[in-house]
mmCIF file of C-alpha atoms in Angstrom:
data_model
loop_
_atom_site.group_PDB
_atom_site.id
_atom_site.type_symbol
_atom_site.label_atom_id
_atom_site.label_comp_id
_atom_site.label_asym_id
_atom_site.label_seq_id
_atom_site.Cartn_x
_atom_site.Cartn_y
_atom_site.Cartn_z
ATOM 1 C CA UNK Y 1 150.357 111.785 139.232
ATOM 2 C CA UNK Y 2 150.618 108.962 136.669
ATOM 3 C CA UNK Y 3 146.902 108.275 137.113
ATOM 4 C CA UNK Y 4 146.045 111.874 136.333
ATOM 5 C CA UNK Y 5 148.240 111.854 133.220
ATOM 6 C CA UNK Y 6 146.685 108.577 132.086
ATOM 7 C CA UNK Y 7 143.096 109.835 132.426
ATOM 8 C CA UNK Y 8 143.912 113.209 130.866
ATOM 9 C CA UNK Y 9 145.544 111.493 127.889
ATOM 10 C CA UNK Y 10 142.649 109.057 127.543
ATOM 11 C CA UNK Y 11 140.024 111.829 127.576
ATOM 12 C CA UNK Y 12 142.058 113.845 125.057
ATOM 13 C CA UNK Y 13 142.188 110.868 122.692
ATOM 14 C CA UNK Y 14 138.474 110.164 123.084
ATOM 15 C CA UNK Y 15 137.634 113.798 122.389
ATOM 16 C CA UNK Y 16 139.855 113.806 119.305
ATOM 17 C CA UNK Y 17 138.262 110.619 117.951
ATOM 18 C CA UNK Y 18 134.783 111.987 118.629
ATOM 19 C CA UNK Y 19 135.447 115.248 116.831
ATOM 20 C CA UNK Y 20 137.130 113.539 113.874
ATOM 21 C CA UNK Y 21 134.246 111.101 113.505
ATOM 22 C CA UNK Y 22 131.756 113.918 113.001
ATOM 23 C CA UNK Y 23 133.391 115.366 109.929
ATOM 24 C CA UNK Y 24 131.145 115.207 106.882
ATOM 25 C CA UNK Y 25 132.504 114.512 103.398
ATOM 26 C CA UNK Y 26 132.821 117.450 101.028
ATOM 27 C CA UNK Y 27 131.134 115.727 98.081
ATOM 28 C CA UNK Y 28 132.046 118.397 95.539
ATOM 29 C CA UNK Y 29 135.713 118.318 96.591
ATOM 30 C CA UNK Y 30 135.804 114.536 96.330
ATOM 31 C CA UNK Y 31 133.998 114.095 93.025
ATOM 32 C CA UNK Y 32 134.620 117.255 90.981
ATOM 33 C CA UNK Y 33 137.752 119.055 92.146
ATOM 34 C CA UNK Y 34 140.360 117.182 90.124
ATOM 35 C CA UNK Y 35 138.612 116.552 86.832
ATOM 36 C CA UNK Y 36 138.809 113.236 84.990
ATOM 37 C CA UNK Y 37 138.567 109.888 86.784
ATOM 38 C CA UNK Y 38 139.984 106.774 85.087
ATOM 39 C CA UNK Y 39 138.990 103.164 85.686
ATOM 40 C CA UNK Y 40 141.754 101.567 87.755
ATOM 41 C CA UNK Y 41 140.324 98.198 88.702
ATOM 42 C CA UNK Y 42 137.267 96.298 89.857
ATOM 43 C CA UNK Y 43 137.175 94.014 92.866
ATOM 44 C CA UNK Y 44 135.067 92.006 95.259
ATOM 45 C CA UNK Y 45 135.389 92.741 98.955
ATOM 46 C CA UNK Y 46 134.357 91.016 102.156
ATOM 47 C CA UNK Y 47 134.495 94.233 104.209
ATOM 48 C CA UNK Y 48 133.488 97.462 102.447
ATOM 49 C CA UNK Y 49 134.495 99.644 105.412
ATOM 50 C CA UNK Y 50 138.050 98.266 105.613
ATOM 51 C CA UNK Y 51 140.394 99.254 102.810
ATOM 52 C CA UNK Y 52 142.796 96.542 103.965
ATOM 53 C CA UNK Y 53 140.218 93.757 103.798
ATOM 54 C CA UNK Y 54 140.884 90.885 101.502
ATOM 55 C CA UNK Y 55 139.639 91.691 98.032
ATOM 56 C CA UNK Y 56 139.653 89.733 94.833
ATOM 57 C CA UNK Y 57 140.415 91.705 91.707
ATOM 58 C CA UNK Y 58 137.810 90.707 89.166
ATOM 59 C CA UNK Y 59 139.675 91.904 86.083
ATOM 60 C CA UNK Y 60 141.997 89.453 84.402
ATOM 61 C CA UNK Y 61 145.569 90.554 83.623
ATOM 62 C CA UNK Y 62 144.555 90.779 79.953
ATOM 63 C CA UNK Y 63 141.568 93.010 80.766
ATOM 64 C CA UNK Y 64 143.802 95.225 82.894
ATOM 65 C CA UNK Y 65 146.214 95.557 79.953
ATOM 66 C CA UNK Y 66 143.347 96.441 77.616
ATOM 67 C CA UNK Y 67 142.131 99.185 79.963
ATOM 68 C CA UNK Y 68 145.656 100.473 80.488
ATOM 69 C CA UNK Y 69 146.372 100.594 76.746
ATOM 70 C CA UNK Y 70 143.030 102.094 75.679
ATOM 71 C CA UNK Y 71 143.750 105.655 74.609
ATOM 72 C CA UNK Y 72 141.262 108.270 75.860
ATOM 73 C CA UNK Y 73 138.825 105.629 77.126
ATOM 74 C CA UNK Y 74 137.262 104.326 80.319
ATOM 75 C CA UNK Y 75 136.885 107.633 82.079
ATOM 76 C CA UNK Y 76 134.186 109.649 83.828
ATOM 77 C CA UNK Y 77 133.920 113.318 84.770
ATOM 78 C CA UNK Y 78 131.617 114.450 87.565
ATOM 79 C CA UNK Y 79 130.677 118.080 86.915
ATOM 80 C CA UNK Y 80 129.667 120.717 89.479
ATOM 81 C CA UNK Y 81 126.170 121.058 88.034
ATOM 82 C CA UNK Y 82 125.316 117.397 88.760
ATOM 83 C CA UNK Y 83 125.953 116.133 85.254
ATOM 84 C CA UNK Y 84 128.477 113.539 84.133
ATOM 85 C CA UNK Y 85 130.258 112.723 80.933
ATOM 86 C CA UNK Y 86 132.523 109.879 80.030
ATOM 87 C CA UNK Y 87 133.700 107.370 77.519
ATOM 88 C CA UNK Y 88 134.206 103.664 77.135
ATOM 89 C CA UNK Y 89 136.082 102.168 74.219
ATOM 90 C CA UNK Y 90 133.091 102.079 71.832
ATOM 91 C CA UNK Y 91 130.617 104.555 73.358
ATOM 92 C CA UNK Y 92 130.302 107.894 75.088
ATOM 93 C CA UNK Y 93 127.836 108.855 77.772
ATOM 94 C CA UNK Y 94 126.284 111.736 79.635
ATOM 95 C CA UNK Y 95 123.937 111.755 82.574
ATOM 96 C CA UNK Y 96 123.340 112.910 86.108
ATOM 97 C CA UNK Y 97 124.973 112.124 89.428
ATOM 98 C CA UNK Y 98 124.389 112.923 93.078
ATOM 99 C CA UNK Y 99 126.001 111.861 96.332
ATOM 100 C CA UNK Y 100 124.865 112.061 99.941
ATOM 101 C CA UNK Y 101 127.664 112.549 102.503
ATOM 102 C CA UNK Y 102 125.451 111.404 105.408
ATOM 103 C CA UNK Y 103 125.309 107.771 104.287
ATOM 104 C CA UNK Y 104 127.893 107.970 101.470
ATOM 105 C CA UNK Y 105 125.328 106.930 98.899
ATOM 106 C CA UNK Y 106 125.702 107.790 95.237
ATOM 107 C CA UNK Y 107 123.345 107.789 92.286
ATOM 108 C CA UNK Y 108 124.588 107.728 88.691
ATOM 109 C CA UNK Y 109 122.120 107.835 85.788
ATOM 110 C CA UNK Y 110 123.682 107.360 82.369
ATOM 111 C CA UNK Y 111 122.508 107.949 78.795
ATOM 112 C CA UNK Y 112 124.725 106.434 76.101
ATOM 113 C CA UNK Y 113 125.151 107.478 72.485
ATOM 114 C CA UNK Y 114 125.014 103.797 71.445
ATOM 115 C CA UNK Y 115 124.939 100.373 73.025
ATOM 116 C CA UNK Y 116 128.397 99.444 74.269
ATOM 117 C CA UNK Y 117 130.104 96.621 72.426
ATOM 118 C CA UNK Y 118 132.659 94.350 73.977
ATOM 119 C CA UNK Y 119 132.803 92.852 77.441
ATOM 120 C CA UNK Y 120 134.892 95.642 79.014
ATOM 121 C CA UNK Y 121 132.601 98.389 77.720
ATOM 122 C CA UNK Y 122 129.531 96.559 79.008
ATOM 123 C CA UNK Y 123 131.210 95.953 82.349
ATOM 124 C CA UNK Y 124 132.356 99.587 82.725
ATOM 125 C CA UNK Y 125 128.843 100.871 82.026
ATOM 126 C CA UNK Y 126 127.209 98.263 84.265
ATOM 127 C CA UNK Y 127 129.498 98.988 87.221
ATOM 128 C CA UNK Y 128 128.903 102.733 87.005
ATOM 129 C CA UNK Y 129 125.133 102.275 86.689
ATOM 130 C CA UNK Y 130 125.073 99.876 89.653
ATOM 131 C CA UNK Y 131 127.085 102.140 91.970
ATOM 132 C CA UNK Y 132 125.123 102.915 95.144
ATOM 133 C CA UNK Y 133 127.872 103.797 97.650
ATOM 134 C CA UNK Y 134 131.171 105.638 97.591
ATOM 135 C CA UNK Y 135 134.356 105.559 99.646
ATOM 136 C CA UNK Y 136 137.528 107.516 99.209
ATOM 137 C CA UNK Y 137 138.715 111.029 98.614
ATOM 138 C CA UNK Y 138 139.612 113.369 95.772
ATOM 139 C CA UNK Y 139 142.566 111.165 94.776
ATOM 140 C CA UNK Y 140 141.048 107.668 94.740
ATOM 141 C CA UNK Y 141 137.405 106.669 94.780
ATOM 142 C CA UNK Y 142 135.577 103.368 95.118
ATOM 143 C CA UNK Y 143 132.022 103.108 93.837
ATOM 144 C CA UNK Y 144 130.327 100.106 95.400
ATOM 145 C CA UNK Y 145 127.210 98.166 94.544
ATOM 146 C CA UNK Y 146 124.103 98.021 96.755
ATOM 147 C CA UNK Y 147 125.389 94.985 98.663
ATOM 148 C CA UNK Y 148 128.792 96.640 99.267
ATOM 149 C CA UNK Y 149 130.564 93.468 98.145
ATOM 150 C CA UNK Y 150 131.860 94.716 94.779
ATOM 151 C CA UNK Y 151 133.310 98.016 93.612
ATOM 152 C CA UNK Y 152 134.862 99.820 90.697
ATOM 153 C CA UNK Y 153 137.898 101.856 91.662
ATOM 154 C CA UNK Y 154 138.701 105.073 89.830
ATOM 155 C CA UNK Y 155 141.615 107.487 90.126
ATOM 156 C CA UNK Y 156 143.006 110.514 88.344
ATOM 157 C CA UNK Y 157 145.944 108.642 86.890
ATOM 158 C CA UNK Y 158 145.420 106.726 83.665
ATOM 159 C CA UNK Y 159 146.747 103.201 84.246
ATOM 160 C CA UNK Y 160 149.236 103.438 81.391
ATOM 161 C CA UNK Y 161 150.856 106.413 83.168
ATOM 162 C CA UNK Y 162 151.695 104.271 86.192
ATOM 163 C CA UNK Y 163 155.181 102.830 86.333
ATOM 164 C CA UNK Y 164 155.052 99.057 86.619
#
């Protein structure tokens, strides 16, 4: 009887994992459903698929403070029609975006109103333009580079709204 219970439980688990693994991302829900995304951090990773992998935050504490204290800056909005809009500290941008749920690839093409000035502005623009992959959900999103060893993380909470 214990053998039968064991095999029944095992097959039930395998079936559940198989069915869960086939679920495709709802790209519009992830990217557009909650409005404005704010730059949270940037990091290097040794394992893109593992959110618990060791990462190295590539923003200094001072840069993190600057992002946190920047009013109405460092954000992006993905719109339902495939367009984007956003703002750094010294520039605004528009453009187009698309994402493919099959391989979790993303394409972001940006047009700026002026060349960004300052290291953080240049970095924000560069990281968005270099995004080729995405991971996450409608609450927190990572946009990774082609090599999947660096990402910009965005969320719907402006850093200065987070209790430290």
